[in-house]
């Protein structure tokens, strides 16, 4: 194989968006090295420009005729494009809200951005990885940069504790994941490409082996850790509470989206032989996540812990779309993640702003905020109500679509539990809103009494304001003007060969079943 | 059985016994330094198994990376910390030990059954042997090009992260804006001196 044919076979144009992000990362890194501390004035904007450039490049890849590249390592289909867009967008918004925060904590900004962008690159590669080695390396890139980001405020013991916990639990779960993946490699007779694994397993007559089920369980353990599904969620509250808030924002959206796309790709393409089993396991995980996440959130006193448990519950909702596995199911899952991106990042932007101005994350300290900062109160209320699913905000339509798709597919129990736990979730979201809005002037908390006057002209506050307004507008309007998002979600499912083929086999299986039942003569 | 097979069987038995014994020592010994050294022994025995399997390169990499880097790093970590802290004996600690042993044996039984029950497909290709290095190189620059290159980004970031975590930070002077904006992130010196008062 000579070089020219190899270069043509690699089809390397498909990773242009990741290339843009990596180039930007190097520009930020080298620029900061050369210019020094004063580079803080431009590096974040270069990073944001790079991430938005990556999204533009993704847009031009939408109609790619040949998405498979790097000899089967990478699959740039429509599904991966949507998820890479979600990850890059969440990173861009996170950079916007982290500028002031990182400056204020006295740590260097450029390294923070570099590590955040590496995490983004890892997540984006994970979204398109179509081969076991690439999946693992991309997963590790994402995880290790997440551990570093979690421990970035190294003078703060809470951040150290969070990083250590995240590292230990994360390393254990990734080892388990690797063991499951190695079983897949062995069972398929030494094959790493996802698309070939199933046929090889069937051809090798090991599809009845208990090994496939063990591989499935281990792989699900790794994925469930990434998306923080119960019972693999124990790290979430502590890590969310201890790590810097912008990092939490990225972990709860970008990292979670990467986990979901990994789940779709790995489970749908490598485990169709045990599809009943993985549906069963995921149903259990989704039920537990919805119930435990939303019920435990009721008792939280810290805003970051509240959002941690709420994100566990939200992961349970999103899993409904994955479990039912219909076209509407996948589309509703993507739609919900798109909406969740804006509302959750908006919520975290508000938490960051509040903690910058008052130095606390306690929920009780929010009381009476309405009288001092109406904009922050409005933005936080809208985002929380949208997370709870109050019409006409974006979250309502997201949940409506998810539950409708679930009901259509006959997953009645999942939808019923989802509905009940959303009612529970509305209670604790509204508790915060009530705390901010209803309290009289004499019931104000100490930190709100000492609330500083809003000064957006401080360095780094403008970007925070921009991220706040953008997410606020997106959260309030994405529900009513949701057609482009619907079209995007539906289009990505329609244009993804992997999902289409799995839908077709599910349909033919259904038809076979109905034919079999109708042709069997009824016993007399 | 000719003499080559005999040597193989005997060396497998020796390596396996060495590995199991050392691994048990890692878990069961109380002194962490002994555990760290025994961990090195486990890694060396594993590399011996690789040699028995005709994978010389993997064995060399195992010794270089795990014994030479990982294990030495662990020893450095232990010796730099150098903190003798007597642990208060936990009451009914045997219960958790028994539970751990039961869980471990259960997993071992499950995995062992799986390995024995599965009709593994053995590759019919000739064993690469010393040609493995060339094959690995070919794979790195053809079908595993993407993960290979991505690993370089991962290593760069790990390097930066290690420097960020390890470098000495100076406490910045009180900023003028400190009164306007605050954060819950506290410098460590302040918290530790504050929390020492309540033991």
mmCIF file of N, CA and C in Angstrom, chain A residues 6 10 15 22 26 29 70-71 73-74 100-101 104-106 108 111 114-115 118 121 125 131 133-134 137-138 140-141 144-145 148 151-158 160 179 183 186-187 192 204-206 209-211 214 242 244 355-359 361 452 458 461, chain B residues 107 110-115 117-123 138-172 175 177-189 191-192:
data_model
loop_
_atom_site.group_PDB
_atom_site.id
_atom_site.type_symbol
_atom_site.label_atom_id
_atom_site.label_comp_id
_atom_site.label_asym_id
_atom_site.label_seq_id
_atom_site.Cartn_x
_atom_site.Cartn_y
_atom_site.Cartn_z
ATOM 1 N N UNK A 6 -3.013 5.334 0.260
ATOM 2 C CA UNK A 6 -3.352 5.362 1.683
ATOM 3 C C UNK A 6 -4.003 6.688 2.037
ATOM 4 N N UNK A 10 -7.746 7.263 3.556
ATOM 5 C CA UNK A 10 -7.976 7.772 4.900
ATOM 6 C C UNK A 10 -9.187 8.683 4.966
ATOM 7 N N UNK A 15 -12.485 14.747 9.594
ATOM 8 C CA UNK A 15 -12.187 15.232 10.946
ATOM 9 C C UNK A 15 -11.728 16.686 10.921
ATOM 10 N N UNK A 22 -8.240 21.410 17.452
ATOM 11 C CA UNK A 22 -6.871 21.127 17.905
ATOM 12 C C UNK A 22 -5.944 22.276 17.539
ATOM 13 N N UNK A 26 -3.730 24.663 20.053
ATOM 14 C CA UNK A 26 -2.289 24.910 19.994
ATOM 15 C C UNK A 26 -2.006 26.403 19.924
ATOM 16 N N UNK A 29 -2.334 27.761 23.362
ATOM 17 C CA UNK A 29 -1.224 27.312 24.210
ATOM 18 C C UNK A 29 0.060 28.071 23.897
ATOM 19 N N UNK A 70 -10.562 7.016 7.913
ATOM 20 C CA UNK A 70 -9.464 6.372 8.639
ATOM 21 C C UNK A 70 -9.634 4.859 8.666
ATOM 22 N N UNK A 71 -9.966 4.294 7.516
ATOM 23 C CA UNK A 71 -10.098 2.849 7.345
ATOM 24 C C UNK A 71 -11.037 2.243 8.380
ATOM 25 N N UNK A 73 -12.035 3.716 11.279
ATOM 26 C CA UNK A 73 -11.904 4.165 12.661
ATOM 27 C C UNK A 73 -12.941 5.203 13.019
ATOM 28 N N UNK A 74 -13.313 6.001 12.062
ATOM 29 C CA UNK A 74 -14.148 7.160 12.366
ATOM 30 C C UNK A 74 -15.327 7.185 11.423
ATOM 31 N N UNK A 100 -14.333 35.065 33.719
ATOM 32 C CA UNK A 100 -14.264 35.812 34.969
ATOM 33 C C UNK A 100 -13.991 34.876 36.145
ATOM 34 N N UNK A 101 -14.615 33.710 36.106
ATOM 35 C CA UNK A 101 -14.523 32.767 37.219
ATOM 36 C C UNK A 101 -13.074 32.330 37.441
ATOM 37 N N UNK A 104 -10.933 35.153 38.686
ATOM 38 C CA UNK A 104 -11.228 35.482 40.075
ATOM 39 C C UNK A 104 -10.583 34.499 41.043
ATOM 40 N N UNK A 105 -10.490 33.227 40.600
ATOM 41 C CA UNK A 105 -9.923 32.231 41.501
ATOM 42 C C UNK A 105 -8.398 32.263 41.487
ATOM 43 N N UNK A 106 -7.803 33.134 40.685
ATOM 44 C CA UNK A 106 -6.363 33.296 40.714
ATOM 45 C C UNK A 106 -5.590 32.200 40.023
ATOM 46 N N UNK A 108 -4.532 30.258 36.164
ATOM 47 C CA UNK A 108 -4.289 30.795 34.824
ATOM 48 C C UNK A 108 -5.364 30.321 33.858
ATOM 49 N N UNK A 111 -4.346 27.738 30.290
ATOM 50 C CA UNK A 111 -4.272 26.292 30.502
ATOM 51 C C UNK A 111 -5.664 25.708 30.716
ATOM 52 N N UNK A 114 -7.152 25.356 27.396
ATOM 53 C CA UNK A 114 -6.518 24.278 26.629
ATOM 54 C C UNK A 114 -7.050 22.915 27.078
ATOM 55 N N UNK A 115 -7.133 22.725 28.404
ATOM 56 C CA UNK A 115 -7.606 21.422 28.889
ATOM 57 C C UNK A 115 -9.078 21.234 28.535
ATOM 58 N N UNK A 118 -9.256 20.225 24.983
ATOM 59 C CA UNK A 118 -8.852 18.832 24.780
ATOM 60 C C UNK A 118 -10.007 17.895 25.140
ATOM 61 N N UNK A 121 -12.252 17.908 22.271
ATOM 62 C CA UNK A 121 -11.759 17.079 21.174
ATOM 63 C C UNK A 121 -12.026 15.600 21.464
ATOM 64 N N UNK A 125 -14.375 13.222 19.143
ATOM 65 C CA UNK A 125 -13.907 11.975 18.528
ATOM 66 C C UNK A 125 -14.735 10.798 19.014
ATOM 67 N N UNK A 131 -14.694 2.322 16.205
ATOM 68 C CA UNK A 131 -13.778 1.208 16.351
ATOM 69 C C UNK A 131 -13.291 1.211 17.794
ATOM 70 N N UNK A 133 -10.568 0.681 19.606
ATOM 71 C CA UNK A 133 -9.388 1.388 20.104
ATOM 72 C C UNK A 133 -9.622 2.888 20.094
ATOM 73 N N UNK A 134 -10.213 3.385 18.999
ATOM 74 C CA UNK A 134 -10.492 4.815 18.925
ATOM 75 C C UNK A 134 -11.458 5.219 20.029
ATOM 76 N N UNK A 137 -9.444 5.405 23.322
ATOM 77 C CA UNK A 137 -8.516 6.534 23.424
ATOM 78 C C UNK A 137 -9.288 7.848 23.544
ATOM 79 N N UNK A 138 -10.374 7.984 22.762
ATOM 80 C CA UNK A 138 -11.166 9.206 22.842
ATOM 81 C C UNK A 138 -11.813 9.341 24.219
ATOM 82 N N UNK A 140 -10.690 8.162 27.012
ATOM 83 C CA UNK A 140 -9.680 8.527 27.994
ATOM 84 C C UNK A 140 -9.285 9.990 27.854
ATOM 85 N N UNK A 141 -9.204 10.486 26.598
ATOM 86 C CA UNK A 141 -8.894 11.904 26.416
ATOM 87 C C UNK A 141 -9.931 12.761 27.128
ATOM 88 N N UNK A 144 -9.596 12.020 31.195
ATOM 89 C CA UNK A 144 -8.426 12.548 31.899
ATOM 90 C C UNK A 144 -8.468 14.065 31.916
ATOM 91 N N UNK A 145 -8.915 14.688 30.808
ATOM 92 C CA UNK A 145 -9.008 16.151 30.882
ATOM 93 C C UNK A 145 -10.108 16.573 31.843
ATOM 94 N N UNK A 148 -8.581 16.571 35.275
ATOM 95 C CA UNK A 148 -7.709 17.733 35.463
ATOM 96 C C UNK A 148 -8.528 18.993 35.698
ATOM 97 N N UNK A 151 -9.925 19.187 39.209
ATOM 98 C CA UNK A 151 -8.970 19.565 40.242
ATOM 99 C C UNK A 151 -8.228 20.841 39.929
ATOM 100 N N UNK A 152 -8.778 21.653 39.027
ATOM 101 C CA UNK A 152 -7.999 22.802 38.547
ATOM 102 C C UNK A 152 -7.772 23.852 39.638
ATOM 103 N N UNK A 153 -8.763 24.042 40.522
ATOM 104 C CA UNK A 153 -8.593 25.016 41.611
ATOM 105 C C UNK A 153 -7.803 24.333 42.713
ATOM 106 N N UNK A 154 -6.485 24.198 42.510
ATOM 107 C CA UNK A 154 -5.763 23.258 43.369
ATOM 108 C C UNK A 154 -5.543 23.798 44.760
ATOM 109 N N UNK A 155 -5.772 25.078 45.007
ATOM 110 C CA UNK A 155 -5.615 25.581 46.372
ATOM 111 C C UNK A 155 -6.878 25.377 47.188
ATOM 112 N N UNK A 156 -7.923 24.914 46.535
ATOM 113 C CA UNK A 156 -9.180 24.689 47.241
ATOM 114 C C UNK A 156 -9.315 23.206 47.570
ATOM 115 N N UNK A 157 -9.372 22.859 48.848
ATOM 116 C CA UNK A 157 -9.428 21.426 49.182
ATOM 117 C C UNK A 157 -10.650 20.717 48.610
ATOM 118 N N UNK A 158 -11.761 21.432 48.462
ATOM 119 C CA UNK A 158 -12.947 20.749 47.920
ATOM 120 C C UNK A 158 -12.704 20.303 46.490
ATOM 121 N N UNK A 160 -9.750 19.566 45.250
ATOM 122 C CA UNK A 160 -8.848 18.409 45.295
ATOM 123 C C UNK A 160 -9.615 17.141 45.581
ATOM 124 N N UNK A 179 -12.260 -3.962 30.057
ATOM 125 C CA UNK A 179 -12.376 -5.418 30.133
ATOM 126 C C UNK A 179 -13.523 -5.910 29.256
ATOM 127 N N UNK A 183 -13.327 -8.321 25.904
ATOM 128 C CA UNK A 183 -14.115 -9.536 25.679
ATOM 129 C C UNK A 183 -14.751 -9.514 24.296
ATOM 130 N N UNK A 186 -12.203 -10.426 21.801
ATOM 131 C CA UNK A 186 -11.922 -11.855 21.770
ATOM 132 C C UNK A 186 -13.053 -12.654 21.156
ATOM 133 N N UNK A 187 -14.289 -12.326 21.526
ATOM 134 C CA UNK A 187 -15.430 -13.094 21.026
ATOM 135 C C UNK A 187 -15.583 -12.960 19.522
ATOM 136 N N UNK A 192 -11.947 -5.138 15.717
ATOM 137 C CA UNK A 192 -12.211 -3.953 16.527
ATOM 138 C C UNK A 192 -13.264 -3.042 15.911
ATOM 139 N N UNK A 204 -18.926 -16.877 14.467
ATOM 140 C CA UNK A 204 -18.085 -17.734 15.294
ATOM 141 C C UNK A 204 -18.892 -18.637 16.222
ATOM 142 N N UNK A 205 -20.223 -18.564 16.153
ATOM 143 C CA UNK A 205 -21.087 -19.398 16.982
ATOM 144 C C UNK A 205 -20.875 -19.173 18.469
ATOM 145 N N UNK A 206 -20.542 -17.927 18.836
ATOM 146 C CA UNK A 206 -20.420 -17.656 20.264
ATOM 147 C C UNK A 206 -21.551 -16.744 20.718
ATOM 148 N N UNK A 209 -23.046 -17.471 23.941
ATOM 149 C CA UNK A 209 -22.131 -17.537 25.075
ATOM 150 C C UNK A 209 -22.489 -16.501 26.125
ATOM 151 N N UNK A 210 -22.207 -16.869 27.365
ATOM 152 C CA UNK A 210 -22.435 -15.934 28.465
ATOM 153 C C UNK A 210 -21.456 -14.762 28.365
ATOM 154 N N UNK A 211 -20.379 -14.954 27.589
ATOM 155 C CA UNK A 211 -19.379 -13.905 27.428
ATOM 156 C C UNK A 211 -19.951 -12.631 26.847
ATOM 157 N N UNK A 214 -21.668 -10.797 29.603
ATOM 158 C CA UNK A 214 -20.719 -10.184 30.546
ATOM 159 C C UNK A 214 -20.086 -8.948 29.919
ATOM 160 N N UNK A 242 -17.712 20.077 44.405
ATOM 161 C CA UNK A 242 -16.359 20.526 44.668
ATOM 162 C C UNK A 242 -15.681 21.193 43.494
ATOM 163 N N UNK A 244 -14.866 23.427 40.017
ATOM 164 C CA UNK A 244 -15.242 24.768 39.569
ATOM 165 C C UNK A 244 -16.548 24.729 38.769
ATOM 166 N N UNK A 355 -22.562 33.139 42.525
ATOM 167 C CA UNK A 355 -21.464 32.826 43.444
ATOM 168 C C UNK A 355 -20.322 33.819 43.269
ATOM 169 N N UNK A 356 -20.176 34.413 42.075
ATOM 170 C CA UNK A 356 -19.172 35.468 41.909
ATOM 171 C C UNK A 356 -19.533 36.678 42.766
ATOM 172 N N UNK A 357 -20.826 36.974 42.831
ATOM 173 C CA UNK A 357 -21.218 38.214 43.515
ATOM 174 C C UNK A 357 -21.375 38.018 45.007
ATOM 175 N N UNK A 358 -21.712 36.800 45.442
ATOM 176 C CA UNK A 358 -21.947 36.626 46.866
ATOM 177 C C UNK A 358 -21.000 35.620 47.505
ATOM 178 N N UNK A 359 -20.361 34.765 46.696
ATOM 179 C CA UNK A 359 -19.431 33.801 47.268
ATOM 180 C C UNK A 359 -20.095 32.608 47.907
ATOM 181 N N UNK A 361 -23.083 29.105 47.341
ATOM 182 C CA UNK A 361 -23.949 28.327 46.470
ATOM 183 C C UNK A 361 -25.187 27.823 47.214
ATOM 184 N N UNK A 452 -23.655 43.231 45.705
ATOM 185 C CA UNK A 452 -23.025 44.380 45.043
ATOM 186 C C UNK A 452 -23.848 44.840 43.847
ATOM 187 N N UNK A 458 -16.751 45.123 34.393
ATOM 188 C CA UNK A 458 -15.538 44.457 34.865
ATOM 189 C C UNK A 458 -15.053 43.486 33.810
ATOM 190 N N UNK A 461 -16.842 40.056 32.590
ATOM 191 C CA UNK A 461 -18.256 39.960 32.935
ATOM 192 C C UNK A 461 -19.139 40.024 31.699
ATOM 193 N N UNK B 107 -16.912 -13.256 41.330
ATOM 194 C CA UNK B 107 -16.542 -12.730 40.016
ATOM 195 C C UNK B 107 -15.568 -13.669 39.320
ATOM 196 N N UNK B 110 -17.461 -16.595 37.990
ATOM 197 C CA UNK B 110 -18.243 -16.212 36.810
ATOM 198 C C UNK B 110 -17.354 -16.100 35.579
ATOM 199 N N UNK B 111 -16.251 -15.342 35.725
ATOM 200 C CA UNK B 111 -15.372 -15.139 34.575
ATOM 201 C C UNK B 111 -14.717 -16.444 34.159
ATOM 202 N N UNK B 112 -14.352 -17.270 35.176
ATOM 203 C CA UNK B 112 -13.730 -18.547 34.839
ATOM 204 C C UNK B 112 -14.682 -19.437 34.052
ATOM 205 N N UNK B 113 -15.947 -19.509 34.509
ATOM 206 C CA UNK B 113 -16.934 -20.297 33.772
ATOM 207 C C UNK B 113 -17.074 -19.782 32.353
ATOM 208 N N UNK B 114 -17.118 -18.436 32.238
ATOM 209 C CA UNK B 114 -17.294 -17.853 30.911
ATOM 210 C C UNK B 114 -16.135 -18.228 29.999
ATOM 211 N N UNK B 115 -14.915 -18.118 30.518
ATOM 212 C CA UNK B 115 -13.751 -18.412 29.682
ATOM 213 C C UNK B 115 -13.771 -19.873 29.246
ATOM 214 N N UNK B 117 -16.418 -21.906 29.089
ATOM 215 C CA UNK B 117 -17.606 -22.328 28.341
ATOM 216 C C UNK B 117 -17.636 -21.770 26.928
ATOM 217 N N UNK B 118 -16.870 -20.717 26.676
ATOM 218 C CA UNK B 118 -16.957 -20.078 25.368
ATOM 219 C C UNK B 118 -16.086 -20.816 24.348
ATOM 220 N N UNK B 119 -16.643 -21.151 23.187
ATOM 221 C CA UNK B 119 -15.812 -21.754 22.135
ATOM 222 C C UNK B 119 -15.004 -20.687 21.409
ATOM 223 N N UNK B 120 -13.853 -20.311 21.965
ATOM 224 C CA UNK B 120 -13.070 -19.211 21.388
ATOM 225 C C UNK B 120 -12.579 -19.589 19.996
ATOM 226 N N UNK B 121 -12.599 -18.611 19.114
ATOM 227 C CA UNK B 121 -12.054 -18.817 17.778
ATOM 228 C C UNK B 121 -10.571 -18.507 17.805
ATOM 229 N N UNK B 122 -9.745 -19.525 17.579
ATOM 230 C CA UNK B 122 -8.308 -19.274 17.575
ATOM 231 C C UNK B 122 -7.890 -18.855 16.175
ATOM 232 N N UNK B 123 -6.994 -17.880 16.120
ATOM 233 C CA UNK B 123 -6.532 -17.399 14.828
ATOM 234 C C UNK B 123 -5.694 -18.490 14.155
ATOM 235 N N UNK B 138 2.962 -1.077 11.203
ATOM 236 C CA UNK B 138 2.077 -0.950 10.035
ATOM 237 C C UNK B 138 0.677 -0.563 10.470
ATOM 238 N N UNK B 139 0.190 -1.215 11.533
ATOM 239 C CA UNK B 139 -1.153 -0.889 12.016
ATOM 240 C C UNK B 139 -1.229 0.549 12.498
ATOM 241 N N UNK B 140 -0.180 0.994 13.201
ATOM 242 C CA UNK B 140 -0.188 2.360 13.718
ATOM 243 C C UNK B 140 -0.344 3.374 12.600
ATOM 244 N N UNK B 141 0.208 3.080 11.440
ATOM 245 C CA UNK B 141 0.144 4.074 10.368
ATOM 246 C C UNK B 141 -0.858 3.709 9.297
ATOM 247 N N UNK B 142 -1.707 2.715 9.539
ATOM 248 C CA UNK B 142 -2.816 2.492 8.605
ATOM 249 C C UNK B 142 -4.151 2.522 9.346
ATOM 250 N N UNK B 143 -4.615 1.391 9.844
ATOM 251 C CA UNK B 143 -5.973 1.417 10.386
ATOM 252 C C UNK B 143 -6.055 1.921 11.822
ATOM 253 N N UNK B 144 -4.925 2.023 12.530
ATOM 254 C CA UNK B 144 -4.998 2.615 13.863
ATOM 255 C C UNK B 144 -4.360 3.998 13.889
ATOM 256 N N UNK B 145 -4.353 4.664 12.721
ATOM 257 C CA UNK B 145 -3.706 5.976 12.646
ATOM 258 C C UNK B 145 -4.413 6.987 13.546
ATOM 259 N N UNK B 146 -5.746 6.960 13.519
ATOM 260 C CA UNK B 146 -6.492 7.982 14.261
ATOM 261 C C UNK B 146 -6.256 7.876 15.771
ATOM 262 N N UNK B 147 -6.438 6.703 16.380
ATOM 263 C CA UNK B 147 -6.153 6.642 17.825
ATOM 264 C C UNK B 147 -4.701 6.948 18.152
ATOM 265 N N UNK B 148 -3.787 6.569 17.257
ATOM 266 C CA UNK B 148 -2.364 6.840 17.482
ATOM 267 C C UNK B 148 -2.111 8.344 17.557
ATOM 268 N N UNK B 149 -2.720 9.074 16.615
ATOM 269 C CA UNK B 149 -2.513 10.526 16.607
ATOM 270 C C UNK B 149 -3.263 11.185 17.753
ATOM 271 N N UNK B 150 -4.445 10.642 18.055
ATOM 272 C CA UNK B 150 -5.219 11.217 19.152
ATOM 273 C C UNK B 150 -4.478 11.046 20.467
ATOM 274 N N UNK B 151 -3.745 9.946 20.581
ATOM 275 C CA UNK B 151 -2.976 9.721 21.811
ATOM 276 C C UNK B 151 -1.945 10.816 22.006
ATOM 277 N N UNK B 152 -1.440 11.403 20.903
ATOM 278 C CA UNK B 152 -0.454 12.476 21.070
ATOM 279 C C UNK B 152 -1.109 13.705 21.686
ATOM 280 N N UNK B 153 -2.373 13.986 21.278
ATOM 281 C CA UNK B 153 -3.091 15.102 21.908
ATOM 282 C C UNK B 153 -3.294 14.806 23.388
ATOM 283 N N UNK B 154 -3.668 13.548 23.667
ATOM 284 C CA UNK B 154 -3.894 13.143 25.060
ATOM 285 C C UNK B 154 -2.630 13.334 25.894
ATOM 286 N N UNK B 155 -1.469 12.946 25.327
ATOM 287 C CA UNK B 155 -0.231 13.056 26.087
ATOM 288 C C UNK B 155 0.156 14.516 26.303
ATOM 289 N N UNK B 156 -0.068 15.340 25.268
ATOM 290 C CA UNK B 156 0.235 16.770 25.409
ATOM 291 C C UNK B 156 -0.572 17.365 26.552
ATOM 292 N N UNK B 157 -1.868 17.004 26.547
ATOM 293 C CA UNK B 157 -2.729 17.573 27.581
ATOM 294 C C UNK B 157 -2.356 17.046 28.965
ATOM 295 N N UNK B 158 -1.966 15.765 29.015
ATOM 296 C CA UNK B 158 -1.571 15.208 30.313
ATOM 297 C C UNK B 158 -0.323 15.914 30.833
ATOM 298 N N UNK B 159 0.579 16.240 29.907
ATOM 299 C CA UNK B 159 1.793 16.966 30.288
ATOM 300 C C UNK B 159 1.447 18.331 30.868
ATOM 301 N N UNK B 160 0.581 19.056 30.137
ATOM 302 C CA UNK B 160 0.184 20.389 30.617
ATOM 303 C C UNK B 160 -0.502 20.276 31.971
ATOM 304 N N UNK B 161 -1.397 19.286 32.074
ATOM 305 C CA UNK B 161 -2.138 19.135 33.317
ATOM 306 C C UNK B 161 -1.222 18.817 34.477
ATOM 307 N N UNK B 162 -0.217 17.959 34.224
ATOM 308 C CA UNK B 162 0.711 17.614 35.297
ATOM 309 C C UNK B 162 1.476 18.837 35.756
ATOM 310 N N UNK B 163 1.879 19.680 34.785
ATOM 311 C CA UNK B 163 2.612 20.888 35.167
ATOM 312 C C UNK B 163 1.714 21.827 35.963
ATOM 313 N N UNK B 164 0.468 21.963 35.493
ATOM 314 C CA UNK B 164 -0.458 22.852 36.190
ATOM 315 C C UNK B 164 -0.634 22.409 37.635
ATOM 316 N N UNK B 165 -0.776 21.084 37.828
ATOM 317 C CA UNK B 165 -1.010 20.585 39.184
ATOM 318 C C UNK B 165 0.245 20.670 40.042
ATOM 319 N N UNK B 166 1.413 20.534 39.413
ATOM 320 C CA UNK B 166 2.622 20.397 40.221
ATOM 321 C C UNK B 166 3.327 21.714 40.482
ATOM 322 N N UNK B 167 3.094 22.724 39.669
ATOM 323 C CA UNK B 167 3.934 23.913 39.822
ATOM 324 C C UNK B 167 3.534 24.703 41.073
ATOM 325 N N UNK B 168 4.527 25.417 41.588
ATOM 326 C CA UNK B 168 4.293 26.192 42.806
ATOM 327 C C UNK B 168 3.508 27.440 42.450
ATOM 328 N N UNK B 169 2.478 27.695 43.216
ATOM 329 C CA UNK B 169 1.657 28.868 42.947
ATOM 330 C C UNK B 169 2.013 29.950 43.948
ATOM 331 N N UNK B 170 2.087 31.155 43.457
ATOM 332 C CA UNK B 170 2.238 32.254 44.410
ATOM 333 C C UNK B 170 0.846 32.788 44.694
ATOM 334 N N UNK B 171 0.644 33.214 45.926
ATOM 335 C CA UNK B 171 -0.662 33.776 46.248
ATOM 336 C C UNK B 171 -0.719 35.191 45.704
ATOM 337 N N UNK B 172 -1.622 35.496 44.819
ATOM 338 C CA UNK B 172 -1.669 36.852 44.256
ATOM 339 C C UNK B 172 -2.035 37.859 45.342
ATOM 340 N N UNK B 175 -6.561 41.700 45.262
ATOM 341 C CA UNK B 175 -6.946 42.478 44.097
ATOM 342 C C UNK B 175 -7.935 43.561 44.513
ATOM 343 N N UNK B 177 -10.596 44.304 42.976
ATOM 344 C CA UNK B 177 -11.982 43.909 42.742
ATOM 345 C C UNK B 177 -12.468 42.908 43.781
ATOM 346 N N UNK B 178 -11.555 42.480 44.640
ATOM 347 C CA UNK B 178 -11.903 41.445 45.608
ATOM 348 C C UNK B 178 -13.168 41.801 46.378
ATOM 349 N N UNK B 179 -13.373 43.091 46.583
ATOM 350 C CA UNK B 179 -14.540 43.498 47.353
ATOM 351 C C UNK B 179 -15.809 43.388 46.539
ATOM 352 N N UNK B 180 -15.655 43.454 45.204
ATOM 353 C CA UNK B 180 -16.844 43.441 44.359
ATOM 354 C C UNK B 180 -17.314 42.009 44.112
ATOM 355 N N UNK B 181 -16.368 41.128 43.799
ATOM 356 C CA UNK B 181 -16.732 39.759 43.453
ATOM 357 C C UNK B 181 -15.980 38.810 44.364
ATOM 358 N N UNK B 182 -16.647 37.759 44.756
ATOM 359 C CA UNK B 182 -15.984 36.764 45.587
ATOM 360 C C UNK B 182 -16.301 35.389 45.057
ATOM 361 N N UNK B 183 -15.567 34.402 45.527
ATOM 362 C CA UNK B 183 -15.836 33.024 45.144
ATOM 363 C C UNK B 183 -15.740 32.161 46.372
ATOM 364 N N UNK B 184 -16.455 31.050 46.393
ATOM 365 C CA UNK B 184 -16.300 30.143 47.537
ATOM 366 C C UNK B 184 -14.967 29.416 47.538
ATOM 367 N N UNK B 185 -14.223 29.433 46.434
ATOM 368 C CA UNK B 185 -12.933 28.752 46.420
ATOM 369 C C UNK B 185 -11.982 29.471 47.365
ATOM 370 N N UNK B 186 -11.529 28.767 48.413
ATOM 371 C CA UNK B 186 -10.676 29.398 49.395
ATOM 372 C C UNK B 186 -9.263 28.887 49.223
ATOM 373 N N UNK B 187 -8.281 29.748 49.452
ATOM 374 C CA UNK B 187 -6.905 29.254 49.499
ATOM 375 C C UNK B 187 -6.784 28.220 50.603
ATOM 376 N N UNK B 188 -5.946 27.207 50.373
ATOM 377 C CA UNK B 188 -5.902 26.085 51.291
ATOM 378 C C UNK B 188 -5.388 26.507 52.673
ATOM 379 N N UNK B 189 -4.428 27.424 52.699
ATOM 380 C CA UNK B 189 -3.842 27.828 53.971
ATOM 381 C C UNK B 189 -4.921 28.308 54.931
ATOM 382 N N UNK B 191 -8.221 27.653 54.992
ATOM 383 C CA UNK B 191 -9.160 26.655 55.479
ATOM 384 C C UNK B 191 -8.517 25.730 56.482
ATOM 385 N N UNK B 192 -7.274 25.319 56.223
ATOM 386 C CA UNK B 192 -6.694 24.339 57.126
ATOM 387 C C UNK B 192 -6.445 24.968 58.490
#
